[in-house]
């Protein structure tokens, strides 16, 4: 099953009905062809979802890959970085808290991309990879692609990392990052109040 966000709506792509519930709305939708799924996205386009409704899409396994491949693929990688105090490193971009991440360059290993993006966006070095975490998925329309086929499927590969240094955090302002900060696990309320649905899922799974 894929848990993918579009406009902060959570769309579950799954081959069978497990009656999953989240948020305050659930709509069970049978997806019989790629165009059916794209019609759902079109219906949600331009309107911000509120209170994170869930759309439970029942779809054949082989059709899930067809849906994904019908969009432009944008692989990214990032890090959930912890220091010796157990705090987690977050960046603030466009007024919202996020974990450092970015696009994987051509020919670059996923792990290397994750470390590079954290280093560039936060101004720190000597990160140690601990383990890979679940990926998150995000759909959006790219303003840089012409015509109606400008849908992007973004998969972000995440890695837990450890940082034992004492460098001053430096936000990468050219990437619109305005702040970098450490948060204790029991002090994440400001993050949850102003972050993205897929980050809430990642953090929820991590602390489960």
XYZ file of C-alpha atoms in Angstrom, residues 1 10-14 16-20 26-30 54-58:
21
model
C 0.000 0.000 0.000
C -4.083 11.510 2.296
C -4.714 9.057 -0.536
C -4.353 5.361 0.243
C -3.515 3.243 -2.804
C -4.145 -0.334 -1.763
C -7.815 -4.483 -0.907
C -10.174 -2.770 1.509
C -8.667 -2.879 4.965
C -11.181 -0.276 6.168
C -8.394 2.027 7.275
C -13.064 8.453 4.516
C -14.148 7.948 0.944
C -13.778 4.487 -0.576
C -13.135 4.793 -4.295
C -12.737 1.970 -6.807
C -8.573 10.260 3.685
C -9.423 8.824 0.283
C -9.228 5.037 0.392
C -8.569 3.948 -3.204
C -9.036 0.272 -3.995
